[in-house]
PDB file of C-alpha atoms in Angstrom:
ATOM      1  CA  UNK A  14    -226.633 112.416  62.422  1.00  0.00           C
ATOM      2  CA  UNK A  15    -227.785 115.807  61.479  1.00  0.00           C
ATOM      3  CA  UNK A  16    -229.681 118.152  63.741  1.00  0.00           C
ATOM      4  CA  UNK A  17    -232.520 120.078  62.528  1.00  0.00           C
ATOM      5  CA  UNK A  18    -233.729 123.514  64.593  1.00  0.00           C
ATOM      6  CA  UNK A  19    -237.382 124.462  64.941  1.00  0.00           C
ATOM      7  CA  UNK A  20    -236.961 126.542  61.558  1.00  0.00           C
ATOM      8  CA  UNK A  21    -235.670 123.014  59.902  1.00  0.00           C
ATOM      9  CA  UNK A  22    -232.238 124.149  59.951  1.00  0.00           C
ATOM     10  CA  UNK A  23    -229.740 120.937  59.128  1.00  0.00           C
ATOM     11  CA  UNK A  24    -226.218 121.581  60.789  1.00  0.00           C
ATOM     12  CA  UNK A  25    -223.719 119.426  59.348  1.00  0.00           C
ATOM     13  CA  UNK A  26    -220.434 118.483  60.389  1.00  0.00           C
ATOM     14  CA  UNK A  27    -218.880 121.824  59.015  1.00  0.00           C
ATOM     15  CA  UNK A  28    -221.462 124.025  61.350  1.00  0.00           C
ATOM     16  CA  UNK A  29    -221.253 121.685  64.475  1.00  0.00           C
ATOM     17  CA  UNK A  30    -216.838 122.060  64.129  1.00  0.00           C
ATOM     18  CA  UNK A  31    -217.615 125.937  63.507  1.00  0.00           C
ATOM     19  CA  UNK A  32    -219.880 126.288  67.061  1.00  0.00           C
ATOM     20  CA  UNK A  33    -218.076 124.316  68.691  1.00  0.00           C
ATOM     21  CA  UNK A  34    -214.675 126.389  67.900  1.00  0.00           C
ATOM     22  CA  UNK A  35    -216.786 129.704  68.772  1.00  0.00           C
ATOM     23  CA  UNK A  36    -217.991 128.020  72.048  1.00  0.00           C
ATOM     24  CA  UNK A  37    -214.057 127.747  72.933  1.00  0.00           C
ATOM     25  CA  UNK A  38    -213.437 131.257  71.923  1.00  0.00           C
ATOM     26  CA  UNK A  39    -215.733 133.774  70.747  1.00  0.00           C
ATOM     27  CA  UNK A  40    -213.012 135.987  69.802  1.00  0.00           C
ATOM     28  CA  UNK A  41    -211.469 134.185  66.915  1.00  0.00           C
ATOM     29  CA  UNK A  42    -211.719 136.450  63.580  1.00  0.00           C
ATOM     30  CA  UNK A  43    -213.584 134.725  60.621  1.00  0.00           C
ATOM     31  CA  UNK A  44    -209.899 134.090  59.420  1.00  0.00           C
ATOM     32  CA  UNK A  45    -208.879 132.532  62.133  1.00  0.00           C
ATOM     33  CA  UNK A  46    -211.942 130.170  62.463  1.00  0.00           C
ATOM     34  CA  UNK A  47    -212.179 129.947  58.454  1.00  0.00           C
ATOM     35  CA  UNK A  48    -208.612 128.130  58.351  1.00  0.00           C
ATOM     36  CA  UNK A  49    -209.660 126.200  61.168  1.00  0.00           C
ATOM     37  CA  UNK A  50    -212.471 124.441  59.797  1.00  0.00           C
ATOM     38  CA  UNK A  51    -210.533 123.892  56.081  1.00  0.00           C
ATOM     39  CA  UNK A  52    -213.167 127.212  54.680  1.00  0.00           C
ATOM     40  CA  UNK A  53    -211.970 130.346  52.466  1.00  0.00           C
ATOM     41  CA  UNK A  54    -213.675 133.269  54.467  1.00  0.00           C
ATOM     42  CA  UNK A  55    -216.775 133.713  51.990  1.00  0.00           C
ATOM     43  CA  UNK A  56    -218.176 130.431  52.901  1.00  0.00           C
ATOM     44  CA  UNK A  57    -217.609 130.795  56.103  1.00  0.00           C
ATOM     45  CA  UNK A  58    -219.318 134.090  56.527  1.00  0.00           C
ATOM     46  CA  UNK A  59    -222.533 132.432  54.776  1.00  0.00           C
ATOM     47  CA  UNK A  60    -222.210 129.799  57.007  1.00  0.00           C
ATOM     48  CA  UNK A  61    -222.508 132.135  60.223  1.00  0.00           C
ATOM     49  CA  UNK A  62    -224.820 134.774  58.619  1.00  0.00           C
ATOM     50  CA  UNK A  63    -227.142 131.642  57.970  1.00  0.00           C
ATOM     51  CA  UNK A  64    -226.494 130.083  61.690  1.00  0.00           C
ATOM     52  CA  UNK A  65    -227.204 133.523  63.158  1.00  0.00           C
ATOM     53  CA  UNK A  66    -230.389 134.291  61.007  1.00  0.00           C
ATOM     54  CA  UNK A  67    -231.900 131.077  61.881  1.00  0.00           C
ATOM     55  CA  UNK A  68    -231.310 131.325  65.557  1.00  0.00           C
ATOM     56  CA  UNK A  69    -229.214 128.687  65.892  1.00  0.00           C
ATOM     57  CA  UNK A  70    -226.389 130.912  67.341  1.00  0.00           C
ATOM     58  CA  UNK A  71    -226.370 134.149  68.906  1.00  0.00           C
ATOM     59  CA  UNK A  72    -223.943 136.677  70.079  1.00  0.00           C
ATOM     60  CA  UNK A  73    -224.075 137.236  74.329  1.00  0.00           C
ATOM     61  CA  UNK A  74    -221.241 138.568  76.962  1.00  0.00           C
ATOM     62  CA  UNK A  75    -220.692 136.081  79.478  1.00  0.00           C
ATOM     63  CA  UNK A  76    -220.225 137.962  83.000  1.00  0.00           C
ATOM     64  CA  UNK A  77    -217.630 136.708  85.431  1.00  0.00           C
ATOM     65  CA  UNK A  78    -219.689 136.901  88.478  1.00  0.00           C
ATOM     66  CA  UNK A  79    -217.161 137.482  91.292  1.00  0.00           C
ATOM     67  CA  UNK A  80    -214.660 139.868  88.778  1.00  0.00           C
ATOM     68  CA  UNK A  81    -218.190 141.639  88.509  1.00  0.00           C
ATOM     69  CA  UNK A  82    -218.819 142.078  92.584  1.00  0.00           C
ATOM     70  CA  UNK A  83    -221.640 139.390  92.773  1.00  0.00           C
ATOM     71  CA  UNK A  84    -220.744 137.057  95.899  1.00  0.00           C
ATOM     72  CA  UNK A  85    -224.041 135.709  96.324  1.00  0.00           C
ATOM     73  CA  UNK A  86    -225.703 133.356  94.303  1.00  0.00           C
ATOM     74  CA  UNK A  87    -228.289 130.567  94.596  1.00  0.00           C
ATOM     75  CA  UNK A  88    -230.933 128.631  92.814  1.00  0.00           C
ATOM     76  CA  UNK A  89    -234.360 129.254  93.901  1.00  0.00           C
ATOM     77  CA  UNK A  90    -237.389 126.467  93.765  1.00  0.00           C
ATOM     78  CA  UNK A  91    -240.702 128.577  93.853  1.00  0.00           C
ATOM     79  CA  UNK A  92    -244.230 126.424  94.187  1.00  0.00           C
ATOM     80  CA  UNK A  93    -247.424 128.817  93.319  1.00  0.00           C
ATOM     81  CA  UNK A  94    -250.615 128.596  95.025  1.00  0.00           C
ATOM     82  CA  UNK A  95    -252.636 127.788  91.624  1.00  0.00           C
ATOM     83  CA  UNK A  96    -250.674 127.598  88.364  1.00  0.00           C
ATOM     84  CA  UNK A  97    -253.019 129.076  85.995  1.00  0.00           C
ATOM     85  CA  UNK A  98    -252.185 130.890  83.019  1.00  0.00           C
ATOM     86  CA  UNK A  99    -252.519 134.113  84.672  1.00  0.00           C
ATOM     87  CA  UNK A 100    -250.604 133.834  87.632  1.00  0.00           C
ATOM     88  CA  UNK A 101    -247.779 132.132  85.596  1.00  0.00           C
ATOM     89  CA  UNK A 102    -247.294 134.613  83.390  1.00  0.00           C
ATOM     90  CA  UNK A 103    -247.573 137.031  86.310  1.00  0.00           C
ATOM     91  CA  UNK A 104    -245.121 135.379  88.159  1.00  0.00           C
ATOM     92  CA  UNK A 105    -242.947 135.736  84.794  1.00  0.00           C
ATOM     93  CA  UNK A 106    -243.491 139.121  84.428  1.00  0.00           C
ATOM     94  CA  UNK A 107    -242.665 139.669  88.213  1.00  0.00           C
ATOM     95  CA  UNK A 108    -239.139 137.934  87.398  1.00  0.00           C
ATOM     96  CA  UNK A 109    -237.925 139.882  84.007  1.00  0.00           C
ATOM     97  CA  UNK A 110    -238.012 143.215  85.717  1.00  0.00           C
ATOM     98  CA  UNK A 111    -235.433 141.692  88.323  1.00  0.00           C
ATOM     99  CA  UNK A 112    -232.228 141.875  87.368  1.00  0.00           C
ATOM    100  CA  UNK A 113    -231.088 140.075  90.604  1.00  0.00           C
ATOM    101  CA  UNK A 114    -232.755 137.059  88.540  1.00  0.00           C
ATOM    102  CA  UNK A 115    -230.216 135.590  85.794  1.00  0.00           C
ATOM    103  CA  UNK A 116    -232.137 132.945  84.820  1.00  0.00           C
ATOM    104  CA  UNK A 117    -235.893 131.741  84.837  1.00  0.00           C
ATOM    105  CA  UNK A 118    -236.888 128.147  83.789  1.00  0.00           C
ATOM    106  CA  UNK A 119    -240.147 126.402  84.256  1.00  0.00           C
ATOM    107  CA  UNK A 120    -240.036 123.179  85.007  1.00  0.00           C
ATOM    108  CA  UNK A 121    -242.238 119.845  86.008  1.00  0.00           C
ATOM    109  CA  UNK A 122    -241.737 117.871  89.409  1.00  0.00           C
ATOM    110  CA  UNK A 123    -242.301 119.423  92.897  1.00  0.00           C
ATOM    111  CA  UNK A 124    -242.126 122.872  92.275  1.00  0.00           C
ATOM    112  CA  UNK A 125    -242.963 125.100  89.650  1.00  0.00           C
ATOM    113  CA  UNK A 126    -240.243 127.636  88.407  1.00  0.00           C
ATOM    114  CA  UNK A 127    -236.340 127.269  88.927  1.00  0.00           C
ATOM    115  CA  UNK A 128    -234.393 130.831  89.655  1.00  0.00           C
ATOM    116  CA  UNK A 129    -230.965 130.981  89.273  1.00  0.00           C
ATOM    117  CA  UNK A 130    -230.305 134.563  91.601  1.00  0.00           C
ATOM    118  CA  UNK A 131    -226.928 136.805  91.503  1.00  0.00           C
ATOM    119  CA  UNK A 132    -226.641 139.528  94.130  1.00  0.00           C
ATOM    120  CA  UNK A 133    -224.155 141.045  95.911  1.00  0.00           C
ATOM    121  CA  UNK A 134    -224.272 138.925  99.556  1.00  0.00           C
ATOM    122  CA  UNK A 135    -226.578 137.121 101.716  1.00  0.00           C
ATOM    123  CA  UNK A 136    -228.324 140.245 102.972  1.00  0.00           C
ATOM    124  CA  UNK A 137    -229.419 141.007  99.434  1.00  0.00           C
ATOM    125  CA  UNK A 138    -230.390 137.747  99.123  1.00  0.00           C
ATOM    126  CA  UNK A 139    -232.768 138.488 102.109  1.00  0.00           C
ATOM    127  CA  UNK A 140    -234.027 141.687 100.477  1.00  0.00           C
ATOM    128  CA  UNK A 141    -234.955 140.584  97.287  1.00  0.00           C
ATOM    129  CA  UNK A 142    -236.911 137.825  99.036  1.00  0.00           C
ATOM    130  CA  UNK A 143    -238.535 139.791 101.488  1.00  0.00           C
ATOM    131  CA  UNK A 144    -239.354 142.413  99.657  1.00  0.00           C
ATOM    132  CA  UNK A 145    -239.916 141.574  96.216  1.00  0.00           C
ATOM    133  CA  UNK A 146    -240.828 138.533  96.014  1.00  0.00           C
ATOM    134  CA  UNK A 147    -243.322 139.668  98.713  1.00  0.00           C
ATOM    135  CA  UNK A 148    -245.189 141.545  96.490  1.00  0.00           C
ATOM    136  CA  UNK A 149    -246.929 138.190  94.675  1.00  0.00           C
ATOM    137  CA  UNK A 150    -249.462 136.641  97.481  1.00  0.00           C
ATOM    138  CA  UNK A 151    -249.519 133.344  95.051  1.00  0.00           C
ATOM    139  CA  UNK A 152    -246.260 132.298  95.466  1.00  0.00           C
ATOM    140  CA  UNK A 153    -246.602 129.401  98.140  1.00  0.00           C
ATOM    141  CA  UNK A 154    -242.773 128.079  98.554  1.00  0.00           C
ATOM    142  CA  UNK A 155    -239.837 129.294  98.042  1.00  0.00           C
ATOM    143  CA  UNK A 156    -236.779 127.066  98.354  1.00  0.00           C
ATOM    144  CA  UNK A 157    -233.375 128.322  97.891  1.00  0.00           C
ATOM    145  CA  UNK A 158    -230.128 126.256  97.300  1.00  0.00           C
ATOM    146  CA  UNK A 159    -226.508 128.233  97.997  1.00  0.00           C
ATOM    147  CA  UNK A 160    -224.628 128.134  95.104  1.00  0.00           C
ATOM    148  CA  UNK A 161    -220.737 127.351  96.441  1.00  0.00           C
ATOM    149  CA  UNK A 162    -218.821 126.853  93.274  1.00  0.00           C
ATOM    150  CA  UNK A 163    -219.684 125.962  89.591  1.00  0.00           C
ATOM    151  CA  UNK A 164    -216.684 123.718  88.220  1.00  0.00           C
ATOM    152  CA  UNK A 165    -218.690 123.238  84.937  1.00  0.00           C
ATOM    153  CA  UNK A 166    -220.302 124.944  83.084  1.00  0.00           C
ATOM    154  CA  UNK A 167    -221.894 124.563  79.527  1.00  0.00           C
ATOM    155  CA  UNK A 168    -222.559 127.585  77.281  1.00  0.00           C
ATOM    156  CA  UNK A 169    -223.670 125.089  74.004  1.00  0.00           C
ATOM    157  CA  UNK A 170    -226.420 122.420  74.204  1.00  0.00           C
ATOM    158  CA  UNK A 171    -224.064 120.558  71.534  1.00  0.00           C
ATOM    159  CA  UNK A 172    -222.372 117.949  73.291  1.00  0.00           C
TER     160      UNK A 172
END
């Protein structure tokens, strides 16, 4: 069963075998991932210019947190006071200067916003939540969860 993207995109078979090979490594040439999905190199680079214009793949650098110094990390539930446009998108705007935040998703249950949160230790942990998180009075919870080890993890949404 084909997928379709939000621009109405169909991925066949072809483009599902080619993501999922660039998923596993990134750093195959278009030769190398050409011959392994049975494509001359042409096709194949229409194939990817047309994945990559459509926004169904992009090009990122995925960070090795501990190679990279980061020891601390945790997932952070925050609950605001009213969730109004406004202070949503304040809230959001709060979060994107922060590098210290890796990841900001908004979400439906008991809280409001889930943070995924990469610093150096614990005590910059406590910084960042004492002081800048601080600075928005309608933040009414925050709710952190340690982040030991992550065994598996997914950088495709195609199973």
């Amino acid at each position: 069963m084909d997928r379709k993207t939000a621009d109405d995109v169909v991925l066949d078979q072809t483009d599902k075998r080619i993501i999922r090979l660039l998923v596993e490594d990134a750093g195959l040439s278009n030769n190398q991932l050409a011959e392994k999905v049975g494509l001359s190199p042409a096709p194949l680079s229409r194939r990817l210019a047309r994945l990559e214009a459509s926004g169904v793949i992009r090009h990122t650098v995925i960070v090795d947190p501990r190679a990279a110094g980061i020891g601390f990390q945790a997932f952070l539930e925050v609950s605001l006071e009213r969730t109004g446009p406004r202070v949503g998108e304040r809230f959001i705007d709060l979060v994107r200067r922060m590098p210290e935040v890796v990841e900001c998703h908004t979400v439906a249950g008991s809280f409001d916003f889930l943070l995924k949160i990469a610093v150096k230790d614990a005590g910059d942990y406590r910084r960042l939540l004492w002081s800048e998180f601080e600075r928005m009075g309608e933040i009414k919870t925050l709710r952190s969860t340690i982040l030991l080890d992550s065994p598996k993890m997914q950088v495709s949404p195609l199973p």
